[in-house]
Coordinates of C-alpha atoms and ligand atoms in Angstrom, one line a residue:
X1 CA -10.8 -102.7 -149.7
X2 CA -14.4 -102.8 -148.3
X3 CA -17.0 -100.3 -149.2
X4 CA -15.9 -98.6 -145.7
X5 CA -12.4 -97.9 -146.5
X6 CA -13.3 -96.8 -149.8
X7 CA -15.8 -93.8 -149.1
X8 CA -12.7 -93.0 -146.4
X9 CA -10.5 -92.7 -149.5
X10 CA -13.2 -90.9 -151.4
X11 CA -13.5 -88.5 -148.9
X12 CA -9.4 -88.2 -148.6
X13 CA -9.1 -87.7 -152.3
X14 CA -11.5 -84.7 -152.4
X15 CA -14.0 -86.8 -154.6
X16 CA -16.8 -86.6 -151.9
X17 CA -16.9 -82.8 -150.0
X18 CA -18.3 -80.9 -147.8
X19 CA -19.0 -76.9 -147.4
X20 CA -21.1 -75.1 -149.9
X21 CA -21.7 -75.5 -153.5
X22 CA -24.2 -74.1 -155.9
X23 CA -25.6 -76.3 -157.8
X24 CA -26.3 -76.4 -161.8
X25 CA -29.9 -75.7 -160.6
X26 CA -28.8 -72.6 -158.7
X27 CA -29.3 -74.9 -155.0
X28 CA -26.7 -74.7 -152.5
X29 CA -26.0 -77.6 -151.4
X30 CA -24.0 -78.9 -148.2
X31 CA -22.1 -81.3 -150.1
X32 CA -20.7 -82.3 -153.3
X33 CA -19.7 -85.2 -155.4
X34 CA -17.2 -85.2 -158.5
X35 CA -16.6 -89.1 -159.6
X36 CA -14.7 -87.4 -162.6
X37 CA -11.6 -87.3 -160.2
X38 CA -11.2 -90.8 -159.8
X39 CA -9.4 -91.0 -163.4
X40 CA -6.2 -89.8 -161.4
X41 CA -6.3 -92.7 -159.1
X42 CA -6.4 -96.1 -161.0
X43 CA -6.4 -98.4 -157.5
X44 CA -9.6 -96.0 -156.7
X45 CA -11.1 -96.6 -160.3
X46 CA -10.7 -100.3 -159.9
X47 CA -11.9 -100.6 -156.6
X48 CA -15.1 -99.2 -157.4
X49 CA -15.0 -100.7 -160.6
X50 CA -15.1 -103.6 -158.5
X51 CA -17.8 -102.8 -156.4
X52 CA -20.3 -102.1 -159.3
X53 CA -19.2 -105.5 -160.6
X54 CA -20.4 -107.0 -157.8
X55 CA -23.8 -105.3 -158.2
X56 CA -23.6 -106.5 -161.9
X57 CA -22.0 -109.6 -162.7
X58 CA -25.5 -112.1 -161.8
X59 CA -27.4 -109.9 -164.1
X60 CA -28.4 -111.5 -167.5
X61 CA -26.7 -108.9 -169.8
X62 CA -24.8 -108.5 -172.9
X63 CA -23.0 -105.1 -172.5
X64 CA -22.5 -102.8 -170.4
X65 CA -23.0 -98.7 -170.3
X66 CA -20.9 -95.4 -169.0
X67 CA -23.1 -92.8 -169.0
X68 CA -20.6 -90.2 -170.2
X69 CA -18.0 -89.0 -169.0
X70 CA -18.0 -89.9 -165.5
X71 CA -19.2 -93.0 -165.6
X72 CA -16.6 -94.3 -169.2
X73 CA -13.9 -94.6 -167.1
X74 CA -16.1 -96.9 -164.6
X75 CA -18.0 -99.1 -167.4
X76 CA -14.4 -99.4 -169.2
X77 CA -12.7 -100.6 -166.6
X78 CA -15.2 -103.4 -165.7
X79 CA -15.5 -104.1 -169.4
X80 CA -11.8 -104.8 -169.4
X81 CA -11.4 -106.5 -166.1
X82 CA -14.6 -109.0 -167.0
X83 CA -14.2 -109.2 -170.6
X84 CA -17.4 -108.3 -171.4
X85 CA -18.8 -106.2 -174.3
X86 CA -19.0 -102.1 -174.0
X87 CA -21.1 -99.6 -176.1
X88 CA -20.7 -95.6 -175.3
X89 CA -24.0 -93.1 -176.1
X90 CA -22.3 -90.1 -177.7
X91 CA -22.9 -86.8 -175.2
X92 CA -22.9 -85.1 -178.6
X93 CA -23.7 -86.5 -182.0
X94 CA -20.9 -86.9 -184.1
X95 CA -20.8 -84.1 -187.5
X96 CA -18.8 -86.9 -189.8
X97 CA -18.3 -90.2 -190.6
X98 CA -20.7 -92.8 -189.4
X99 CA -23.4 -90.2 -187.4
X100 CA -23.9 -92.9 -185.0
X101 CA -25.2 -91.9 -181.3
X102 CA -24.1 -95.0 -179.9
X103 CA -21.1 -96.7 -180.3
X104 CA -20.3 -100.6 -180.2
X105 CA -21.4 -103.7 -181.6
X106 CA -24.7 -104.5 -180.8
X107 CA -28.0 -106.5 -182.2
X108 CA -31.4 -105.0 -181.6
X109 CA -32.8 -107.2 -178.5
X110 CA -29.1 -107.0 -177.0
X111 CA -29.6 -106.8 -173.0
X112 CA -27.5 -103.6 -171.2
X113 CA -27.3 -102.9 -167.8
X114 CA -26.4 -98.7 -167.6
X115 CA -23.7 -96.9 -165.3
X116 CA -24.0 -93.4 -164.1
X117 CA -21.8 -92.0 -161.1
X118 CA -24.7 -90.8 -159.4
X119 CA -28.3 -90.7 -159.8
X120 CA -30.2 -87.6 -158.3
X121 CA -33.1 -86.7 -160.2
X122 CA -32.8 -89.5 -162.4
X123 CA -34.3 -87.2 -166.0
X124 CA -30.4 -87.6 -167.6
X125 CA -30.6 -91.2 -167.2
X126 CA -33.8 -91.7 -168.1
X127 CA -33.5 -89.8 -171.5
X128 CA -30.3 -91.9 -171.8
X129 CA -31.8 -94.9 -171.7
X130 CA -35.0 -93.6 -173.9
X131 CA -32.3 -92.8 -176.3
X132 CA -30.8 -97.0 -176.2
X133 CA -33.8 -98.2 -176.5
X134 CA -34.8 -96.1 -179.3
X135 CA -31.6 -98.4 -180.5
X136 CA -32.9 -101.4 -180.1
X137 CA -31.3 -102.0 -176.6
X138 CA -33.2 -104.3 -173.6
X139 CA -32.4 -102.1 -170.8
X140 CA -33.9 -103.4 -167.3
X141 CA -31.2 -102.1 -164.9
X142 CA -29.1 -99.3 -164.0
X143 CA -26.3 -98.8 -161.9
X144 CA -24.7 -96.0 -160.0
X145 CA -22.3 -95.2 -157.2
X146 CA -24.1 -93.1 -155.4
X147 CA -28.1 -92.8 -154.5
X148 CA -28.5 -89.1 -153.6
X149 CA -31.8 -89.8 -152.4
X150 CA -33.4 -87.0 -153.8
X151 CA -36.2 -89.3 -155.7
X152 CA -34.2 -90.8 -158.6
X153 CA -34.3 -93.9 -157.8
X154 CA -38.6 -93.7 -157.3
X155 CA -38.4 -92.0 -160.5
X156 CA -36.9 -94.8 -162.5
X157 CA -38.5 -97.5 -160.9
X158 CA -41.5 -96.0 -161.2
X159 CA -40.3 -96.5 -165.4
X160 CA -39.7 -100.2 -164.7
X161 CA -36.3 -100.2 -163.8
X162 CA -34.4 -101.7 -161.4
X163 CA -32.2 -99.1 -160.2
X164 CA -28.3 -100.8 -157.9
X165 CA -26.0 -98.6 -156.1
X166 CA -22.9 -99.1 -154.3
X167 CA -24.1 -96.6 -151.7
X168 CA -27.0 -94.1 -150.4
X169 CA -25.7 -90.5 -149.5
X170 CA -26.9 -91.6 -146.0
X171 CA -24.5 -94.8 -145.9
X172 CA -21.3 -92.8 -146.8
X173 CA -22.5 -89.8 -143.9
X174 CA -22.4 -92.7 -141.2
X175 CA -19.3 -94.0 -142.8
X176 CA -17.4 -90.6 -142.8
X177 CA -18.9 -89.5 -138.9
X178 CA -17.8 -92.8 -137.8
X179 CA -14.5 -92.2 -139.2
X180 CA -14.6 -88.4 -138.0
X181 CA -14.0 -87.6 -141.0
X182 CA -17.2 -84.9 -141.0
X183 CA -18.5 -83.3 -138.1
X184 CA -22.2 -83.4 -136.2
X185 CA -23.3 -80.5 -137.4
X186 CA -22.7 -81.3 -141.7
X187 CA -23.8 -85.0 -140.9
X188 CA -27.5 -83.2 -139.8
X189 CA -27.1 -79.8 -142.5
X190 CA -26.5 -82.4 -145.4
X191 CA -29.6 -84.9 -143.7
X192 CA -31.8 -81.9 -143.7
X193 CA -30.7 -80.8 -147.0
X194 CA -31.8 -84.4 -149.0
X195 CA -34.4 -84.4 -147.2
X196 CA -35.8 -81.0 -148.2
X197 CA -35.0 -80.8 -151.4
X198 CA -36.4 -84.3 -153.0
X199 CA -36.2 -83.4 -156.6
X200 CA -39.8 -84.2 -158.2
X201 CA -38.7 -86.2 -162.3
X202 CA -42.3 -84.5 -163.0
X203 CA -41.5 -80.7 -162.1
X204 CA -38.2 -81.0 -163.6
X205 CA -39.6 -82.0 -167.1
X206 CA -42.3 -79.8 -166.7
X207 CA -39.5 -76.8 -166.1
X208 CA -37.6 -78.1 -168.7
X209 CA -40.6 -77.6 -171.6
X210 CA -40.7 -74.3 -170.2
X211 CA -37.5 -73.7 -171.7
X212 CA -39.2 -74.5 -174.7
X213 CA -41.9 -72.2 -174.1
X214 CA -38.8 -69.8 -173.6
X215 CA -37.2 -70.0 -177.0
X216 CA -40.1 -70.1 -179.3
X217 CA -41.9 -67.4 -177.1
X218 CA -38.0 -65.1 -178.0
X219 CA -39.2 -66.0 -181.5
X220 CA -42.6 -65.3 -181.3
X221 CA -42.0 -61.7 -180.0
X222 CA -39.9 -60.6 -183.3
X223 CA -42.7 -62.1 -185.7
X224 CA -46.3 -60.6 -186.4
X225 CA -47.8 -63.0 -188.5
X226 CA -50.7 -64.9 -186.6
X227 CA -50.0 -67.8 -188.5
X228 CA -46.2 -68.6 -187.1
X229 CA -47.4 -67.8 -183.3
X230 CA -50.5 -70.3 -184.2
X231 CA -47.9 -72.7 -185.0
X232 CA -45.7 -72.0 -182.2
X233 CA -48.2 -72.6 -179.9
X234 CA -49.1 -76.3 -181.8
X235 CA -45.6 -77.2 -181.0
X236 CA -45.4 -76.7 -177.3
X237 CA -49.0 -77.7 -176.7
X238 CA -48.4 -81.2 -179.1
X239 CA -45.0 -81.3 -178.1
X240 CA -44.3 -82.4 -181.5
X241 CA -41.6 -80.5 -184.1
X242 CA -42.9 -82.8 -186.8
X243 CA -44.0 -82.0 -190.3
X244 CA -45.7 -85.0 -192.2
X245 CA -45.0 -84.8 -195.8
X246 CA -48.3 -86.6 -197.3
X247 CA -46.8 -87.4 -201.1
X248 CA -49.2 -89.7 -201.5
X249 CA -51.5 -90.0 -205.3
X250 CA -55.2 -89.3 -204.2
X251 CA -57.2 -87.8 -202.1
X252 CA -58.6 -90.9 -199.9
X253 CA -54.8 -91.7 -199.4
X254 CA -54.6 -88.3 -198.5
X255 CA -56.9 -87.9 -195.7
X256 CA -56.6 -91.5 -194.3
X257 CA -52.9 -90.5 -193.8
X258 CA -53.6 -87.0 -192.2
X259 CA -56.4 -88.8 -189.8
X260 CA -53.9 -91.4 -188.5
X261 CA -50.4 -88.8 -188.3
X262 CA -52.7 -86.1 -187.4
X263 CA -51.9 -87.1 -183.4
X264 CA -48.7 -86.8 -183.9
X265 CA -47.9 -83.9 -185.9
X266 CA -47.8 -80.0 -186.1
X267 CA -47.5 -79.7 -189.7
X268 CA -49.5 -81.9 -192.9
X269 CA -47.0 -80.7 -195.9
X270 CA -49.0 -81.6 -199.1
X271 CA -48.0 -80.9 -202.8
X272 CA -51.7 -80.9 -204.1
X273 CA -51.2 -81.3 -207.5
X274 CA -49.8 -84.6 -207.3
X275 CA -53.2 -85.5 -205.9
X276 CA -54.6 -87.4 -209.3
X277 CA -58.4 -87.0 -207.9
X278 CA -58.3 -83.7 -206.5
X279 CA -61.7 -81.7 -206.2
X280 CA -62.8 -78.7 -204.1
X281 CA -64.0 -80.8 -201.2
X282 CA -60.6 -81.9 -200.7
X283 CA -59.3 -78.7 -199.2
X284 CA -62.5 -79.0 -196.9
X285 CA -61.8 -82.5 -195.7
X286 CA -58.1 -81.7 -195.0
X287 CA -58.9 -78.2 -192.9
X288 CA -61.4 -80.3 -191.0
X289 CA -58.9 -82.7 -190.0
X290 CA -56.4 -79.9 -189.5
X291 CA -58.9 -79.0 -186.9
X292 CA -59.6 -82.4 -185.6
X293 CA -55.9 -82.8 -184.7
X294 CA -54.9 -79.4 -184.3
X295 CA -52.1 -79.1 -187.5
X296 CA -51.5 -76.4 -190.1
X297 CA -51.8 -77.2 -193.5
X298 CA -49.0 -76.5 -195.4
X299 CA -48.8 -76.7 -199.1
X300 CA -45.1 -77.0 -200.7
X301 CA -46.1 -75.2 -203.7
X302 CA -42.5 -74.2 -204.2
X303 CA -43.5 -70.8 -206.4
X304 CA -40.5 -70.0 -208.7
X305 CA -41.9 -67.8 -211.6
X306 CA -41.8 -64.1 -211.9
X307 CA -44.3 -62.2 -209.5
X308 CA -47.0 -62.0 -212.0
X309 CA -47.5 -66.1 -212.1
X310 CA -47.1 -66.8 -208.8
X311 CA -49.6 -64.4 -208.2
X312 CA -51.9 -66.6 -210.7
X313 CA -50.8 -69.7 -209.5
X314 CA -51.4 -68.9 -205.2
X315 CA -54.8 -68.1 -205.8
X316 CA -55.9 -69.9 -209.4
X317 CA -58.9 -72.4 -209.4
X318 CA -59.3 -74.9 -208.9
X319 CA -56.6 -75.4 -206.3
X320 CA -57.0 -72.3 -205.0
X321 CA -54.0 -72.5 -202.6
X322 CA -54.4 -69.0 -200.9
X323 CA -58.0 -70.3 -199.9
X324 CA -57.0 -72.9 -197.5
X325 CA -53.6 -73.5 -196.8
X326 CA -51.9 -72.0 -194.3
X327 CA -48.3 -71.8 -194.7
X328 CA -46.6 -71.8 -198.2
X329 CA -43.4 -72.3 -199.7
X330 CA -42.1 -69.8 -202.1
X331 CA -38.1 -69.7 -203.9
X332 CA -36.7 -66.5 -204.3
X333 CA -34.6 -67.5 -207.4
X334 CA -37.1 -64.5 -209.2
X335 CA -35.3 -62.2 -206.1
X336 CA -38.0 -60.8 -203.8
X337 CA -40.4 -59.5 -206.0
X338 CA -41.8 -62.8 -205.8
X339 CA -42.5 -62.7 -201.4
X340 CA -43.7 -58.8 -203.0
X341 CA -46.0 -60.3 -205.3
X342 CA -47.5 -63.0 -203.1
X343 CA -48.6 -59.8 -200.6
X344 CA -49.9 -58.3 -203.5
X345 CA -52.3 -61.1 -203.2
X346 CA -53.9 -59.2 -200.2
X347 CA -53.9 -63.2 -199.2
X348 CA -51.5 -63.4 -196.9
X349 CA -53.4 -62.5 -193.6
X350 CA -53.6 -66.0 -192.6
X351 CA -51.4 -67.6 -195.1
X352 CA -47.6 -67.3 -194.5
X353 CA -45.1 -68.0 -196.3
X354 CA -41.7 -70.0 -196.4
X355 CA -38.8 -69.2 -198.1
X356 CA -36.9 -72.0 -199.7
X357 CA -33.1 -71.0 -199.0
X358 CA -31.5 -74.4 -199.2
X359 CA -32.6 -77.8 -201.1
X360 CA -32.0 -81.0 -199.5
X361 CA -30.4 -82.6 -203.0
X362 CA -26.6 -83.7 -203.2
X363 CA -26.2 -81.9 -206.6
X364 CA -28.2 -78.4 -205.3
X365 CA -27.4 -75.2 -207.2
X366 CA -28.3 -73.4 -203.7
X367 CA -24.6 -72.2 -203.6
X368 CA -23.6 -70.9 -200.1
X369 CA -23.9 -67.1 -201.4
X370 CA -27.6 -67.9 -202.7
X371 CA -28.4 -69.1 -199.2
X372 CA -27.0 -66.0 -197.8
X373 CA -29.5 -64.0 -199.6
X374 CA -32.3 -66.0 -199.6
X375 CA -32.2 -65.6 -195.9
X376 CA -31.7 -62.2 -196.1
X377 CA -34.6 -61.8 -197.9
X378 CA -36.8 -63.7 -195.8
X379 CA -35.8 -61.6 -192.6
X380 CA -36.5 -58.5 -194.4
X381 CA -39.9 -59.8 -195.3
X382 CA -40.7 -60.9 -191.2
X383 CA -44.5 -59.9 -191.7
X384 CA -45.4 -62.5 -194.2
X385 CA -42.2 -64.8 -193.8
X386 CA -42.2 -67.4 -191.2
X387 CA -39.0 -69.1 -192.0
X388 CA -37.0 -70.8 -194.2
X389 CA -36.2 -74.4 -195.4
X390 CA -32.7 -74.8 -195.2
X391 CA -30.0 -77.7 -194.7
X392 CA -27.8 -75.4 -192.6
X393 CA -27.5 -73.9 -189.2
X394 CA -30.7 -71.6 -188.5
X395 CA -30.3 -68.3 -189.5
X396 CA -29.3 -64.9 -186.9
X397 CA -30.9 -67.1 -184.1
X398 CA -34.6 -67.1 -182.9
X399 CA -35.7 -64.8 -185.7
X400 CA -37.0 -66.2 -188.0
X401 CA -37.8 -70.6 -187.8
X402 CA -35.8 -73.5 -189.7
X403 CA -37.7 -76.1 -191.3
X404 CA -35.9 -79.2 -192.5
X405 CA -36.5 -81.7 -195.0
X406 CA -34.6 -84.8 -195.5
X407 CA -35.1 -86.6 -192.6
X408 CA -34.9 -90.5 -192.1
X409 CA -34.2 -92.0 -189.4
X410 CA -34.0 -95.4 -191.9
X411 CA -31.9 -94.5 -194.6
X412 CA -29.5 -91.9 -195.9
X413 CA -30.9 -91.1 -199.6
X414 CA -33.0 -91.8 -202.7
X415 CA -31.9 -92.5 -206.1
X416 CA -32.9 -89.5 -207.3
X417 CA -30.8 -87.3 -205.5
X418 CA -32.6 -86.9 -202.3
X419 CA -30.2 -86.8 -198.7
X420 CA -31.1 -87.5 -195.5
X421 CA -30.5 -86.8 -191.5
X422 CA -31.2 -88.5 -188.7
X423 CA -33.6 -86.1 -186.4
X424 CA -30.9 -86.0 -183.4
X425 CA -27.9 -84.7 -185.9
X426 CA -30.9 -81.9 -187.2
X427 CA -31.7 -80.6 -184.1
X428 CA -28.1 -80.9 -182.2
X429 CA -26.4 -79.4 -185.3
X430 CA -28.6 -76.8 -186.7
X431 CA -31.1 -76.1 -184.2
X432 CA -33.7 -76.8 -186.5
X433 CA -37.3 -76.3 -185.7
X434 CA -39.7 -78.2 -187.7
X435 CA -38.8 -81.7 -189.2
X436 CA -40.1 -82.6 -192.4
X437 CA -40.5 -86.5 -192.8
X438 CA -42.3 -88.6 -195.5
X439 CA -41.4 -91.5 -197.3
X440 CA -40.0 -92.5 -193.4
X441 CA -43.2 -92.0 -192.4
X442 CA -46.3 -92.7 -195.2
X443 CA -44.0 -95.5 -196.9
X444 CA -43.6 -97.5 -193.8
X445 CA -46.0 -100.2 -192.4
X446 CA -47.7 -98.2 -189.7
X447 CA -47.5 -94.7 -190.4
X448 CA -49.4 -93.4 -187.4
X449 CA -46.9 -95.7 -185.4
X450 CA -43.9 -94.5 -187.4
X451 CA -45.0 -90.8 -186.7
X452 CA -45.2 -91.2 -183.1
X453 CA -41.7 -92.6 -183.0
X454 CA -40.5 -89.8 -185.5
X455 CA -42.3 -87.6 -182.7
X456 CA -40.6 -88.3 -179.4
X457 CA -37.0 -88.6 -181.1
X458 CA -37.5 -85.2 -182.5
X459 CA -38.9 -83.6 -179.7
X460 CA -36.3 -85.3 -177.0
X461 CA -33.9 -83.9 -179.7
X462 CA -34.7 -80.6 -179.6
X463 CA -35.0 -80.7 -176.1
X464 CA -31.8 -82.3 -176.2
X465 CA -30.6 -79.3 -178.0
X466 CA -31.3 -76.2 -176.2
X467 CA -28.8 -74.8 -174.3
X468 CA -29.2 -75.5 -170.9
X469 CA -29.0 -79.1 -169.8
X470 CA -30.3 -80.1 -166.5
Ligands
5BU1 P1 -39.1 -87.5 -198.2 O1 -40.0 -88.6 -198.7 O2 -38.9 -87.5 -196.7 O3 -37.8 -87.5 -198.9 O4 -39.9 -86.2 -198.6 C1 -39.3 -84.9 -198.5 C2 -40.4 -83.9 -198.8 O5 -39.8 -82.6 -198.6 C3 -40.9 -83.8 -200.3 O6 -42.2 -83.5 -200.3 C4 -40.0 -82.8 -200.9 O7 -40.7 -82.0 -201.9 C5 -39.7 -81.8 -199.8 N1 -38.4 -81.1 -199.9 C6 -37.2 -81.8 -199.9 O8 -37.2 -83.0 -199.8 N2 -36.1 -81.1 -200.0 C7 -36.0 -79.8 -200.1 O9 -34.9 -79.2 -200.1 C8 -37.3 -79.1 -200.0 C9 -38.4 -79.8 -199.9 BR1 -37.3 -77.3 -200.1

């Protein structure tokens, strides 16, 4: 079958139509395409299996990629038919087992060439193949059936790859006039309509962080407390969801982490008095780094004692936590006299606190019922609280904001009890908000490096995560 008969038999088989659809976006447009239909017709599936082999098999590769789910059936099929390898990126990380987003053998360096049924604005792809490469994967080209010609294709070449498709919109409307299989009139309507509506990658990102904006503004509105909206805004501005946790021994390690994550982060998490060499000027150098980089300062002081300690112990000299940190972490094992006492303080106008619900340890003693409250607590307490750390699902959503330690992307634990996530299953699962990262970040050879990478996962996660996809 040529490439002719084929978009005939598209057409026949209802996969390529014409009227008027709206659009995930909300568009109407003159003309539709659903490649998930071939799956009925295995002569179809081969035949364009067939044709994207052709596009494929003189490239240097070693797998190749569906772009779920239209696009399995098609990368399976030529897997099968040219014995080559096949790996699968997971639509949706998987809650058990092995966690993996992508599935297949692979080593890092491995070559891929990347399948979609049609490439219109070309974002999905893109964070598809950010996500591969983030595996290790040497991705140069990408395939597709159809080019809507909407500005796709410019988008990803203008990322460096080379982009093959079996057709253009514009080949298959002088295939199906010359076949009378449309009329005139929809051959011009669906001309007009590409050409009019050229989707621009760079507006569709920027409406897509508006979404952003969206949720944490929903959040904003239900909290008072200056310092959660000064954090909110942090996050949106740096684009960044992560917390460095700087458990480091003194106070030049300190700041020479802080300086070099500082980029990269909307949080430093510190637990001062590990810092051996800790003086008053500390707290100085820290804020004016904090200021330098534009990150709270957030102390995980963890207060667990009755009301009338951690009174003592937020504002006690000579750490003097009340005095410069900005967010603070406080159990409610005591019940909620302790949040009560901390107000007491009259310190809390720019310090806010964060309730620890949930521990991140395999052996925890935060039962499920403990949790419960511990939430409950910190809702009722909205004008100092500014969320909770937790391991779960965020609480009654967008009121008050998750923060989540144990994450690695590198490993899965300690030997002292400690668990970990990888970022994507945080986000996707639990809608978390803020990522708290440390050894994966101050341990590893190039933390500022490390953090940046730790940065864009996390953010593409939770973008990832909200819950309207382009
Ligand atoms: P790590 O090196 O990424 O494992 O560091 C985790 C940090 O988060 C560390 O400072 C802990 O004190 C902190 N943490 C945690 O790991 N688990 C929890 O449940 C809570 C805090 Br609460």
């Amino acid at each position: 079958m040529n490439k002719q008969e084929l978009a005939l038999q598209l057409f026949d088989l209802g996969v390529l139509q014409f009227g008027s659809f709206t659009l995930k976006s909300g568009l109407q447009s003159p003309f539709y395409l659903d490649f998930r239909k071939i799956i009925a017709y295995p002569h179809i599936l081969k035949e364009i299996s067939e044709q994207l082999w052709e596009l494929t098999k003189s490239l240097p590769v070693d797998h190749i990629c569906g772009v779920p789910y239209a696009a399995l059936s098609l990368s399976s099929t030529m897997a099968t038919m040219h014995d080559k390898s096949m790996i699968v990126k997971r639509k949706e990380v998987k809650k058990h087992g092995t966690k993996k987003i992508v599935e297949g053998v692979f080593e890092k360096g491995d070559t891929c060439v990347v399948i979609d049924d049609v490439i219109s604005s070309g974002i999905s792809m893109i964070e598809t193949l950010e996500i591969l490469e983030q595996e290790g994967l040497k991705i140069d080209h990408v395939l597709a059936i159809v080019d809507r010609q909407q500005g796709g294709k410019d988008a990803l070449e203008k990322h460096d790859y080379q982009v093959h498709c079996v057709y253009t919109v514009g080949e298959i409307l002088d295939i199906l006039l010359a076949g009378e299989k449309i009329t005139q009139q929809q051959y011009e309507d669906t001309l007009d309509f590409i050409h009019e509506n050229h989707i621009s990658f760079e507006a569709l990102r920027r409406r897509r962080l508006k979404k952003v904006a969206f949720r944490y503004s929903s959040i904003e509105r239900q909290v008072e407390h200056p310092t959660t909206k000064k954090l909110l805004k942090i996050m949106s501005r740096k684009r960044s969801n992560l917390c460095c946790s700087g458990d480091v021994k003194t106070k030049a390690e300190l700041l020479a982490l802080a300086d070099k994550v500082g980029p990269h982060i909307c949080m430093l998490k510190t637990h001062i008095d590990n810092i051996q060499d800790f003086d008053a000027d500390l707290p100085v150098q820290l804020k004016a780094l904090a200021q330098k980089h534009n990150f709270l300062l957030f102390e995980d002081r963890k207060f667990a004692d009755i009301g009338h300690i951690a009174m003592q112990q937020f504002t006690a000299a000579p750490l003097s936590i009340a005095d410069w940190a900005d967010v603070v972490t406080v159990h409610v094992i005591a019940g909620s006299s302790s949040v009560e006492a901390l107000k007491a303080t009259g310190k809390l106008d720019n310090t806010a606190l964060i309730v620890v619900a949930e521990m991140s340890t395999k052996d925890t003693l935060t039962s499920e019922d403990y949790v419960e409250q511990a939430f409950d607590i910190a809702l009722r307490q909205r004008d100092v609280v500014m969320g909770v750390v937790a391991q779960r699902h965020r609480p009654k959503d967008a009121e008050l904001m998750l923060f989540s330690p144990g994450i690695n992307m590198a490993t899965k634990g300690d030997a002292h009890g400690q668990t970990y996530n990888h970022p994507q299953k945080a986000f996707s699962d639990r809608g978390v908000d803020v990522m708290i990262v440390g050894r994966g970040i101050y341990l590893s050879e190039d933390p500022a490096t490390t953090a940046a990478e730790y940065q864009k996962v996390g953010w593409q996660a939770y973008l990832d995560s909200l819950p309207s996809r382009q």
